[in-house]
Coordinates of C-alpha atoms in Angstrom, one line a residue:
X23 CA -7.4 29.6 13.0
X24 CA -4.6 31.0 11.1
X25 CA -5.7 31.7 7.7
X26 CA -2.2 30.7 6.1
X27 CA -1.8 27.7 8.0
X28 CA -1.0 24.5 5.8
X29 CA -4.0 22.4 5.7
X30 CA -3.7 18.9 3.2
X31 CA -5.8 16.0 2.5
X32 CA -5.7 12.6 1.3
X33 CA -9.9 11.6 0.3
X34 CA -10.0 8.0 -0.2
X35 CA -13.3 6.2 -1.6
X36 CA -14.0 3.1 1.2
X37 CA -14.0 0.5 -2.0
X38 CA -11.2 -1.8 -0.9
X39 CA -7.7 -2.1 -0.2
X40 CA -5.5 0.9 -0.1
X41 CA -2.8 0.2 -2.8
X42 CA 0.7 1.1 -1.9
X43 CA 0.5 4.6 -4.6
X44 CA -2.5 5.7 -2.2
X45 CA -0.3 5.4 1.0
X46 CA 2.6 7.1 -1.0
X47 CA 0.2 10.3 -1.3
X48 CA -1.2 10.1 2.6
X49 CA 2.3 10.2 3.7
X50 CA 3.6 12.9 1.1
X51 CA 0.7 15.0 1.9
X52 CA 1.8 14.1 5.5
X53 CA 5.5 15.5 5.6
X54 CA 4.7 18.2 4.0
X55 CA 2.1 19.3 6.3
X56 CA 4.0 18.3 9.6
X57 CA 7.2 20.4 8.0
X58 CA 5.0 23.1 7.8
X59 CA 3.2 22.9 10.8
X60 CA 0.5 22.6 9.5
X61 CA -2.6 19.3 9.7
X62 CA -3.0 16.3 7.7
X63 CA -6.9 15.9 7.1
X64 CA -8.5 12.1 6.1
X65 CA -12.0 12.8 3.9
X66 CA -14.3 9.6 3.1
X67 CA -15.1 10.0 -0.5
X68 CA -18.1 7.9 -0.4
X69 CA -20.6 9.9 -2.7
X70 CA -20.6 6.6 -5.1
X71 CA -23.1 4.5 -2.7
X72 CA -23.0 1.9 -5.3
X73 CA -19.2 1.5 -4.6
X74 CA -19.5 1.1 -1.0
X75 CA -17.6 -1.9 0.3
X76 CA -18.5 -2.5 4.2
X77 CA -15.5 -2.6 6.6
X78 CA -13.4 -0.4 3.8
X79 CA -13.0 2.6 5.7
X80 CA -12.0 0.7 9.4
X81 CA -9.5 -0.7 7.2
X82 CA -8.0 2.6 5.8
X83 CA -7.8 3.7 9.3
X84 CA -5.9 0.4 10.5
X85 CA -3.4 0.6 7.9
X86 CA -2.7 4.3 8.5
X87 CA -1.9 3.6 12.2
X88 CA 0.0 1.0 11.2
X89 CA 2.5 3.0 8.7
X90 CA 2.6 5.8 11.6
X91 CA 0.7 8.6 9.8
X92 CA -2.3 9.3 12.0
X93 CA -4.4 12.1 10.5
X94 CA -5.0 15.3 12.7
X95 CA -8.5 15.5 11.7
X96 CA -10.5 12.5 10.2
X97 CA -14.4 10.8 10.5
X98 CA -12.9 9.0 13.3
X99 CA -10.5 11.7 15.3
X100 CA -13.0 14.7 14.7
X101 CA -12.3 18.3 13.7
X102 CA -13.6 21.8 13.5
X103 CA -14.5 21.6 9.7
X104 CA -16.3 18.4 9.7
X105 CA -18.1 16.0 8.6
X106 CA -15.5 14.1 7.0
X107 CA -17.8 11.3 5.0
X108 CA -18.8 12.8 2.1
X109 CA -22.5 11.2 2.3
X110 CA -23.1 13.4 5.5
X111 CA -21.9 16.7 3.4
X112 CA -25.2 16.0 1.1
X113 CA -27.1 18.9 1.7
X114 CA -24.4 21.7 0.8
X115 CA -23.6 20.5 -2.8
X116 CA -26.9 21.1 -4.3
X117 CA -26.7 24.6 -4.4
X118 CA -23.5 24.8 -5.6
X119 CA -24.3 23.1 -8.6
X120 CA -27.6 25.0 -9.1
X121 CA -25.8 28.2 -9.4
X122 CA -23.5 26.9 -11.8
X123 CA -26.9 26.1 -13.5
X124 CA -27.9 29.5 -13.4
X125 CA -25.0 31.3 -14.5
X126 CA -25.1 29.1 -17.7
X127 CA -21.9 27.9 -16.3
X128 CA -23.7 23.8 -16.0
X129 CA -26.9 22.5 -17.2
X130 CA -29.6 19.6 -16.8
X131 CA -29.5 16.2 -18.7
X132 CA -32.3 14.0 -18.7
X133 CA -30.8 11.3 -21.3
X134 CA -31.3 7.7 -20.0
X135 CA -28.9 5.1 -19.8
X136 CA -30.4 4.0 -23.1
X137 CA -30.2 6.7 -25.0
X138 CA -26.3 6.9 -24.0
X139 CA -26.2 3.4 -25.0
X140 CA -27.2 4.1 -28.5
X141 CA -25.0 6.8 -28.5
X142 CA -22.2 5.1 -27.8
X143 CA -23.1 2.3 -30.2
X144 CA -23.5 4.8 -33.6
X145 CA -21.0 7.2 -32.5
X146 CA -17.7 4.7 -31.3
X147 CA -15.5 7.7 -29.6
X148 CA -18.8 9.4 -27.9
X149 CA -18.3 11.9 -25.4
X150 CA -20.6 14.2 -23.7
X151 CA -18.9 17.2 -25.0
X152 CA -19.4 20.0 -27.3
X153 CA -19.7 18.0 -30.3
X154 CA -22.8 15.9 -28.9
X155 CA -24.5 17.8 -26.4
X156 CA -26.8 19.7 -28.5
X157 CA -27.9 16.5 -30.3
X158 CA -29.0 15.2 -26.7
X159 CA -32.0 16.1 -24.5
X160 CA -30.7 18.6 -21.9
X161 CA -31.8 22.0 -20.5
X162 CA -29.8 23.3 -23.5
X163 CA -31.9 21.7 -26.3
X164 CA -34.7 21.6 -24.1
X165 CA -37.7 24.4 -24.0
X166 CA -37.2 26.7 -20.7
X167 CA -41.0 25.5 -19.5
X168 CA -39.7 21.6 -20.4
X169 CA -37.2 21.7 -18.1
X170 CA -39.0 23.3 -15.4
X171 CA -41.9 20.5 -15.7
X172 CA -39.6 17.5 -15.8
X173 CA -37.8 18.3 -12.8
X174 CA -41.5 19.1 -11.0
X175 CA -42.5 15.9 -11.9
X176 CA -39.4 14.5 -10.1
X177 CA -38.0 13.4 -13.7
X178 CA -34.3 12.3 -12.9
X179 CA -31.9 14.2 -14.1
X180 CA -28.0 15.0 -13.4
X181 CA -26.5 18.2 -13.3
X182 CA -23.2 18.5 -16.1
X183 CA -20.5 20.9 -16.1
X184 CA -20.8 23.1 -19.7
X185 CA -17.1 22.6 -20.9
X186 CA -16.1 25.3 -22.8
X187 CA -15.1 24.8 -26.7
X188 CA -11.7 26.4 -27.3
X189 CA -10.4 28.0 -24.1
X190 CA -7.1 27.0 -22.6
X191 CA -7.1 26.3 -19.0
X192 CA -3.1 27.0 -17.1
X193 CA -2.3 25.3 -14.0
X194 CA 0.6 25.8 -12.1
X195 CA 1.9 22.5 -10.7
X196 CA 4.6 22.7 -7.5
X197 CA 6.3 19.4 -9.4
X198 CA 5.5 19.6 -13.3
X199 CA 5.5 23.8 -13.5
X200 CA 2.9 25.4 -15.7
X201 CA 0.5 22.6 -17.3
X202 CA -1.9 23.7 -20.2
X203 CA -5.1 21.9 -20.9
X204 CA -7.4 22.5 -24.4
X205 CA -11.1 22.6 -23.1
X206 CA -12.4 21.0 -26.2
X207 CA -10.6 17.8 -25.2
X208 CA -12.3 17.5 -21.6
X209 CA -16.2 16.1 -21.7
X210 CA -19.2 17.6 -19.9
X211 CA -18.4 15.8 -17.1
X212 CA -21.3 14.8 -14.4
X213 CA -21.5 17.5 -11.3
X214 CA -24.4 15.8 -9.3
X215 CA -26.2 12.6 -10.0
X216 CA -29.6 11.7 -10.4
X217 CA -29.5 10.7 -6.2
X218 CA -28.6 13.9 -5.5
X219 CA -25.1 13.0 -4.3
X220 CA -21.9 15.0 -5.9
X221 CA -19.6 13.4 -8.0
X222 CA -15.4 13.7 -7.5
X223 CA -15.4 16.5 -9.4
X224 CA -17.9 18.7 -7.6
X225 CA -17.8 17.5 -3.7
X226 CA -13.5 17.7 -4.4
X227 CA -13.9 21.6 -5.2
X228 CA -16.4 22.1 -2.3
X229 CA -15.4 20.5 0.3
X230 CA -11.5 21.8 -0.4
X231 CA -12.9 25.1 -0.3
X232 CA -15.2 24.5 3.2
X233 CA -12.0 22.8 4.8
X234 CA -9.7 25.3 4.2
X235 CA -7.4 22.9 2.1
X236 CA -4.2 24.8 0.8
X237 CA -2.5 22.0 -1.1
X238 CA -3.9 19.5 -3.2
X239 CA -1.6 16.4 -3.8
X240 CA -2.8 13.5 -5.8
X241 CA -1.4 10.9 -8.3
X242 CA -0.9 12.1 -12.0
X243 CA -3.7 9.9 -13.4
X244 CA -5.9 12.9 -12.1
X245 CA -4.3 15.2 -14.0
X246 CA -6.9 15.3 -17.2
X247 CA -9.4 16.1 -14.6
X248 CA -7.4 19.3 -13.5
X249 CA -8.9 21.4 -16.3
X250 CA -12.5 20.8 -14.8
X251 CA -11.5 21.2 -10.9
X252 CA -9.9 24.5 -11.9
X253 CA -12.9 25.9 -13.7
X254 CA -15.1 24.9 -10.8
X255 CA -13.1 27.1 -8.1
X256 CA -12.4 29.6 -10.8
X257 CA -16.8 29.8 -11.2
X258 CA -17.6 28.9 -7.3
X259 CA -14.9 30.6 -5.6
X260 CA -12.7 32.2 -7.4
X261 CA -8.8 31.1 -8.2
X262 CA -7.2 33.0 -5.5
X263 CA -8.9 30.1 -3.0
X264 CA -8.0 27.5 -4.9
X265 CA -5.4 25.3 -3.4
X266 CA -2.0 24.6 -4.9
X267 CA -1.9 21.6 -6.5
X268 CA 1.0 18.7 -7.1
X269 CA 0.1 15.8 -9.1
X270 CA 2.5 12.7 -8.3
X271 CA 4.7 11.0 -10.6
X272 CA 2.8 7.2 -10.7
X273 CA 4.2 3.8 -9.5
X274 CA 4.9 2.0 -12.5
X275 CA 5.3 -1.8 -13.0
X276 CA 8.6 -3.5 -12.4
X277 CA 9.2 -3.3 -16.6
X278 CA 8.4 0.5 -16.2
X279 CA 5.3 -0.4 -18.8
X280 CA 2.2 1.4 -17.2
X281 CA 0.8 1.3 -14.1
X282 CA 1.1 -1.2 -10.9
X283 CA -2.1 -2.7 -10.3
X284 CA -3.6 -5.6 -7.4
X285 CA -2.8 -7.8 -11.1
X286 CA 0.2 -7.2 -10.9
X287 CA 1.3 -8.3 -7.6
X288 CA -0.8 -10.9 -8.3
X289 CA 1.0 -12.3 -11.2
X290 CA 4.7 -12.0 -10.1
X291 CA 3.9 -12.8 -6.3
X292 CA 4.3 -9.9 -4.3
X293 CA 2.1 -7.2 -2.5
X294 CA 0.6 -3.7 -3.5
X295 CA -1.8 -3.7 -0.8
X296 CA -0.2 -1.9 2.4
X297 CA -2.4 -4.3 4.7
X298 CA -4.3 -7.4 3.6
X299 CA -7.5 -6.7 2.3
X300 CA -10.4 -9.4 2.0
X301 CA -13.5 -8.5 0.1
X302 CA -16.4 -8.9 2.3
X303 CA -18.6 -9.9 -0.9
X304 CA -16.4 -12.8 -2.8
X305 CA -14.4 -13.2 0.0
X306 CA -11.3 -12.4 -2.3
X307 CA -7.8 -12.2 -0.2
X308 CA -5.4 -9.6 -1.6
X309 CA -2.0 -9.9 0.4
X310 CA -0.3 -6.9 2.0
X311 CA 2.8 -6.1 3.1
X312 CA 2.2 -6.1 6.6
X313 CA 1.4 -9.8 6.5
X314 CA 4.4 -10.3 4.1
X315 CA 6.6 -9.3 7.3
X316 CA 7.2 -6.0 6.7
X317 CA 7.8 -3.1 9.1
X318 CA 6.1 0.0 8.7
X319 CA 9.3 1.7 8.7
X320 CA 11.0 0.3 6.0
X321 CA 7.7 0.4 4.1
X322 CA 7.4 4.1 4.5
X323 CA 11.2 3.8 3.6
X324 CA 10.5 2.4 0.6
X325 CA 7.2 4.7 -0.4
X326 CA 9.7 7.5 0.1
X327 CA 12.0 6.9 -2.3
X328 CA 9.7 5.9 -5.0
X329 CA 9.9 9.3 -6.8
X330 CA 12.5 11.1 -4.6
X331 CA 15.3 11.6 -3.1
X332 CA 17.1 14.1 -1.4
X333 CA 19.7 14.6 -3.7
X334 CA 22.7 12.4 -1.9
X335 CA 23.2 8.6 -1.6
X336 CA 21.5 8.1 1.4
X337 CA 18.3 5.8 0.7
X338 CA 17.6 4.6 4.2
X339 CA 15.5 7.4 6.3
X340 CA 13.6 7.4 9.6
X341 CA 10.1 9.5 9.3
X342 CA 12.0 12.1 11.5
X343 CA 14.5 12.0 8.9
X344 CA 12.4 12.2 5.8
X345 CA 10.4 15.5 8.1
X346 CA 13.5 17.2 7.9
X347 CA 14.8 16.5 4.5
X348 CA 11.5 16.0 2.4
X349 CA 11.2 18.8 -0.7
X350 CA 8.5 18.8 -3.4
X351 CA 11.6 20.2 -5.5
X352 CA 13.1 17.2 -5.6
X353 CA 9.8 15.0 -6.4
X354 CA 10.7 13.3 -9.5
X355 CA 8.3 14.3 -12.7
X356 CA 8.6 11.0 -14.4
X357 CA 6.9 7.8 -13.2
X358 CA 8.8 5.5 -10.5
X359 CA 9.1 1.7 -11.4
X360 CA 8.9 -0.6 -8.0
X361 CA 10.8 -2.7 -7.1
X362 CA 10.2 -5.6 -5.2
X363 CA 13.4 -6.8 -4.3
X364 CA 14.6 -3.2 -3.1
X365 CA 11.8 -3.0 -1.2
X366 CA 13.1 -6.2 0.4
X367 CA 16.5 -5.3 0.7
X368 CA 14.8 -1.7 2.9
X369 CA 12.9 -4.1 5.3
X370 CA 16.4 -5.9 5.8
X371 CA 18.4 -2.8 6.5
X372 CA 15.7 -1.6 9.1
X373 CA 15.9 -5.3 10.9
X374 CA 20.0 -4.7 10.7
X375 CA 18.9 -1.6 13.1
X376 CA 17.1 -3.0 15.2
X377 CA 17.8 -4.5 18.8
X378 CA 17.5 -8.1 19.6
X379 CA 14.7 -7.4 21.7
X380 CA 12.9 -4.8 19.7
X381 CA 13.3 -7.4 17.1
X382 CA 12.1 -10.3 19.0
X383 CA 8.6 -8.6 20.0
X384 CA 7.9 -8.3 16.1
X385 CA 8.9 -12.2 15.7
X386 CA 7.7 -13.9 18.6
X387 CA 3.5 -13.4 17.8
X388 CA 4.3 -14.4 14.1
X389 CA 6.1 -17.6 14.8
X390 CA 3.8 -18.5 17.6
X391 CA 1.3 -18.1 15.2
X392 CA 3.3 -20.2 12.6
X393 CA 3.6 -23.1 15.0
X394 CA 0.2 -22.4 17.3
X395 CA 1.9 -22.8 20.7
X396 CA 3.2 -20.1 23.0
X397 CA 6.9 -19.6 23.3
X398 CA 8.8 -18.6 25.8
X399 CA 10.8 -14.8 25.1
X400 CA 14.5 -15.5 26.1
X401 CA 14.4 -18.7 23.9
X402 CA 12.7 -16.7 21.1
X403 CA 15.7 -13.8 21.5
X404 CA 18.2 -17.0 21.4
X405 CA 16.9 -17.8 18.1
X406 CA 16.4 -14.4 16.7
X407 CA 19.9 -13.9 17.8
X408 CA 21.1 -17.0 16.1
X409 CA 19.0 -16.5 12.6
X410 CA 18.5 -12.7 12.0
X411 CA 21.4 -12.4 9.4
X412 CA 19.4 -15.0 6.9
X413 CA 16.4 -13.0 7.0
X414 CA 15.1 -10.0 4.8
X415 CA 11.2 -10.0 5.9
X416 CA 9.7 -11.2 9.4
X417 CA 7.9 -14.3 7.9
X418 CA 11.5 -15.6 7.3
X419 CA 11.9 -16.5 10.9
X420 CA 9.2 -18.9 10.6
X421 CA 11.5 -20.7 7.8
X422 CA 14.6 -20.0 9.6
X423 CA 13.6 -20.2 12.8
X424 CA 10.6 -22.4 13.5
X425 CA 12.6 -25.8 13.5
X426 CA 14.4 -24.7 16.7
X427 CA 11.0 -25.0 18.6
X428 CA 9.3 -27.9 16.4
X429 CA 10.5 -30.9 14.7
X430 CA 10.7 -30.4 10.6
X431 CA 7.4 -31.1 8.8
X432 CA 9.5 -33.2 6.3
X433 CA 12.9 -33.6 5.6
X434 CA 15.2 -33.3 2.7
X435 CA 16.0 -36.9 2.1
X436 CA 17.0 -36.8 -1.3
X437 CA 19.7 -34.5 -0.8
X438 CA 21.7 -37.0 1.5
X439 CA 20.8 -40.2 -0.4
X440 CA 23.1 -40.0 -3.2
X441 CA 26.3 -40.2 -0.7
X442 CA 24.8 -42.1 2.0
X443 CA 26.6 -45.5 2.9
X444 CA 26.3 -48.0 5.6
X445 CA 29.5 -46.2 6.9
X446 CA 27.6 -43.5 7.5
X447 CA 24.6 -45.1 8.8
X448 CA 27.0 -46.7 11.2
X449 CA 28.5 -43.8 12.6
X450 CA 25.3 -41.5 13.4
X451 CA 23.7 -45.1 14.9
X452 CA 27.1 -44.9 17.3
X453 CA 26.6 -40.6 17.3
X454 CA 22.9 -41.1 18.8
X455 CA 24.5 -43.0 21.3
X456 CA 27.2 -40.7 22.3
X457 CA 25.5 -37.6 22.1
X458 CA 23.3 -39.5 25.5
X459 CA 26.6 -39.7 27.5
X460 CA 27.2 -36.1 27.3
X461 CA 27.2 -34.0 30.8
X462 CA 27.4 -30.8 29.7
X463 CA 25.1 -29.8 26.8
X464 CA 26.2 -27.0 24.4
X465 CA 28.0 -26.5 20.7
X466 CA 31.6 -26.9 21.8
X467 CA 31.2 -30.2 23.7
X468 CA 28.8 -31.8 20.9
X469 CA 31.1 -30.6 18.2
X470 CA 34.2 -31.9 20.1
X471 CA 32.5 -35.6 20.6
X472 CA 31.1 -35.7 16.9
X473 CA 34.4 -35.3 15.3
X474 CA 35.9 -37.6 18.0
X475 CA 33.8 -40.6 16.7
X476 CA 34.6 -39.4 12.6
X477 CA 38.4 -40.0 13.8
X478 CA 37.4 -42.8 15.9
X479 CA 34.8 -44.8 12.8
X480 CA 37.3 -43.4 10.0
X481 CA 34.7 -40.6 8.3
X482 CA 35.4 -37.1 6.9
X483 CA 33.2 -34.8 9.4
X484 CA 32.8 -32.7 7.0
X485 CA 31.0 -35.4 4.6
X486 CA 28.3 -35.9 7.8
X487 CA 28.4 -32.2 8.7
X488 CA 25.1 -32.3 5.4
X489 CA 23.6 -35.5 6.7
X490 CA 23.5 -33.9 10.5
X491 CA 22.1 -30.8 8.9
X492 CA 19.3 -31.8 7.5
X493 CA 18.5 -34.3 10.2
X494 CA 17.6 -31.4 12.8
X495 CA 16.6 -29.0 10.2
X496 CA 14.8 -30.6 7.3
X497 CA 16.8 -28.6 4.9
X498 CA 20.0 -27.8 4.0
X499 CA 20.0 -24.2 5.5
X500 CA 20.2 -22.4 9.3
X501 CA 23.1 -21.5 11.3
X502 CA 25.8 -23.3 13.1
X503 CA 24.7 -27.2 13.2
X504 CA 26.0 -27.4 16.6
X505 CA 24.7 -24.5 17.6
X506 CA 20.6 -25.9 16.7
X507 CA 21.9 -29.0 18.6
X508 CA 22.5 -26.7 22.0
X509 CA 19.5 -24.8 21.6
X510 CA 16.8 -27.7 20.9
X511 CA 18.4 -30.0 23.8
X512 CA 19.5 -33.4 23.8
X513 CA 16.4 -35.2 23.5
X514 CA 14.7 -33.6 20.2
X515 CA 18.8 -33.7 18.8
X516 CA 18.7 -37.5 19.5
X517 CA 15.1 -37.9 18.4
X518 CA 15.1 -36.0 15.1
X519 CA 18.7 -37.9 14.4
X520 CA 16.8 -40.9 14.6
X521 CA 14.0 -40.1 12.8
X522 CA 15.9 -39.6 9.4
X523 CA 17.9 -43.1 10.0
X524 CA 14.7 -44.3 9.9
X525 CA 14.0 -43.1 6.5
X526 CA 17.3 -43.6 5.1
X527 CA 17.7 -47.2 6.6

């Protein structure tokens, strides 16, 4: 392998869904790798057993396919510097963190969760740090022989980085510049659990270093950790192998107030979730934007601009685009706020692009699915044709659409009540009669007849034009009312005509 080749990775824990900030990383990570030609790598983070939510990681890998960025080397598509679950790297972090033990650089801590407890309880701002550690029973305050005999008799312990007091740690950041970090405000943070398994901070620095990683791109919420992660590879491997780091500007809240969270969404009714998770324990459904009716090009769309842009007006970019044009320089430092309704106006912009046919093979399974009966394709282009300029999302079609296969679920009485007369009544009684005499069924001739009879009976058309509206559609909404007449035939026309008499008679 080339030793300068661009190697990135995104290292999600399998815990649940993969919020839309996550996916904004994989596919950052991702265009800058394929610019470079260099590999995109997926690592399971799954050191925290007790975190482990079955079915999490097939689902990272479904919704990855999905938004087009398929990793080069993963768990699931192999790779020379596997493996790529963190559980099945167990063995190799052990002796990392023992040597950090022995060069004084970490240390042993045999508190329980008890005695943390109580120190949390008389000391309100308690952190395992320089201030408390020496009041604490560790292989610091803790006779040499002590130590030894605790871990013999298979005492559990963890293993805790040894922060030092007052020594300022640089980073240099590709999107922030130089970053300075006061030691003294980082805590001894946990290396290696009592099960033997890593912790983030440890596996991250060891298994970056074992894969060859070159750049490390993660949101900015990591960013207090930074000191720790580059103290690690400055004690383990030295700094020259540590990778170059960017730390992401965060998607913020549509008031620009903090963070976007699955609450969130929740509360104002949209998604954060790329794909629709369900918790396999509570059984808890967290909507995605898949399901919502996005495409996974005007998603990626979206993620892309959340945070940059290349400098000109242009907002709408293919992947191929974004490959050419994407530039950490122009990665915004400052938090991005979403957007729900731009994010809807992106999916619209990439259905404007898009063929009628190429359009109808995304439709046709979600309104069959809608209305649970199989339609047939040329009918299903008719009406994507007819309806695709009132819709922003997918789902719409089954709102704008779906009455042209089945009759309305209900229909908007109370919007033709207040101007209904026996005048009217009359004439679509006389209408329903007419429209059976017809030889040649499309809009023209069934426009041409229904304003005939409003001359003929003495009505406005355009005071029935509501009426017939909401007859065949159930709503006051849809395209051309002549045109729904043509399309669902002379039969349903008549049928759903009479229907709404019924009800208004």
């Amino acid at each position: 392998m080339n030793e300068h080749k661009v190697r990135v990775r995104f290292a999600p824990s399998p815990t649940g869904g993969l919020h839309l900030g996550g996916v904004r990383t994989v596919l950052f990570n991702y265009l800058f790798a394929k610019q470079q030609g260099g590999d995109f790598i997926l690592r399971i983070e799954d050191t925290d057993q007790s975190r482990f939510v079955p079915g999490a990681e097939e689902y990272i890998f479904n919704t990855l396919t999905w938004c087009g960025l398929v990793p080069d080397e993963s768990p699931v598509h192999g790779g020379s510097y596997g493996p790529y679950r963190q559980s099945e790297r167990k063995p190799m972090y052990l002796p990392y963190a023992q040597q950090l033990v022995e060069a004084g650089q970490a240390y042993y801590a045999f508190d329980t969760p008890e005695q943390l407890d109580n120190m949390r309880k008389e000391h309100p701002n308690f952190q395992y740090n320089h201030q408390f550690r020496l009041k604490l029973s560790n292989s610091l305050t803790l006779p040499k022989e002590e130590v030894a005999q605790k871990i013999a008799n298979g005492e559990p312990y963890v293993i805790r980085i040894l922060m030092p007091a007052n020594e300022t740690v640089v980073l240099h950041d590709l999107i922030r510049g130089e970053v300075s970090f006061d030691t003294a405000q980082s805590d001894d943070k946990v290396l290696l659990k009592a099960d033997g398994m890593p912790t983030y901070h440890l596996a991250v620095v060891v298994d970056d270093f074992h894969m060859k990683i070159t750049h490390a791109f993660r949101g900015e919420e990591w960013l207090p950790s930074a000191p720790i992660h580059v103290l690690l590879w400055k004690y383990l491997f030295g700094l020259d192998a540590m990778p170059k780091w960017a730390h992401l500007p965060l998607i913020l809240k549509p008031d620009g107030h903090g963070k976007l969270s699955k609450r969130d969404g929740e509360r104002l009714g949209f998604p954060v979730f790329a794909k629709e998770w369900k918790d396999p324990t509570t059984g808890e459904l967290t909507s995605g934007f898949k399901e919502r009716g996005f495409l996974p090009e005007a998603f990626i769309n979206m993620l892309a601009m959340l945070g940059w842009n290349d400098g000109t007006d242009q907002e709408v970019f293919s992947l191929e685009e974004l490959l050419q044009k994407f530039n950490l320089e122009r990665v915004h430092k400052g938090g991005a706020r979403f957007d729900f309704e731009k994010a809807t106006w992106f999916n619209q912009e990439w259905m404007k692009r898009m063929s009628t046919l190429a359009l109808t093979e995304k439709v046709q399974p979600i309104l069959e699915a809608s209305l649970q009966s199989k339609l047939a394709t040329e009918k299903v282009m008719q009406a994507v044709e007819m309806t695709r300029e009132r819709c922003a999302l997918l789902n719409d079609f089954i709102t704008q659409a779906g009455f042209l296969f089945a009759t309305p679920a209900s229909y908007d009485i109370a919007s033709i009540q207040p101007k209904w007369d026996e005048k009217k009544q009359h004439f679509f009684k006389a209408f329903v009669v007419e429209l059976g005499k017809i030889s040649e069924w499309n809009a023209p001739a069934i426009e041409a007849r229904f304003k005939e009879l409003a001359a003929e009976q003495g009505v406005k058309p355009g005071d029935c034009m509501l009426p017939l509206r909401v007859m065949l559609v159930g709503g006051k909404f849809g395209p051309g009312v002549f045109d729904i007449a043509a399309f669902i035939g002379a039969a349903a026309t008549i049928e759903r005509i009479e229907q709404v008499l019924g009800q208004l008679g």
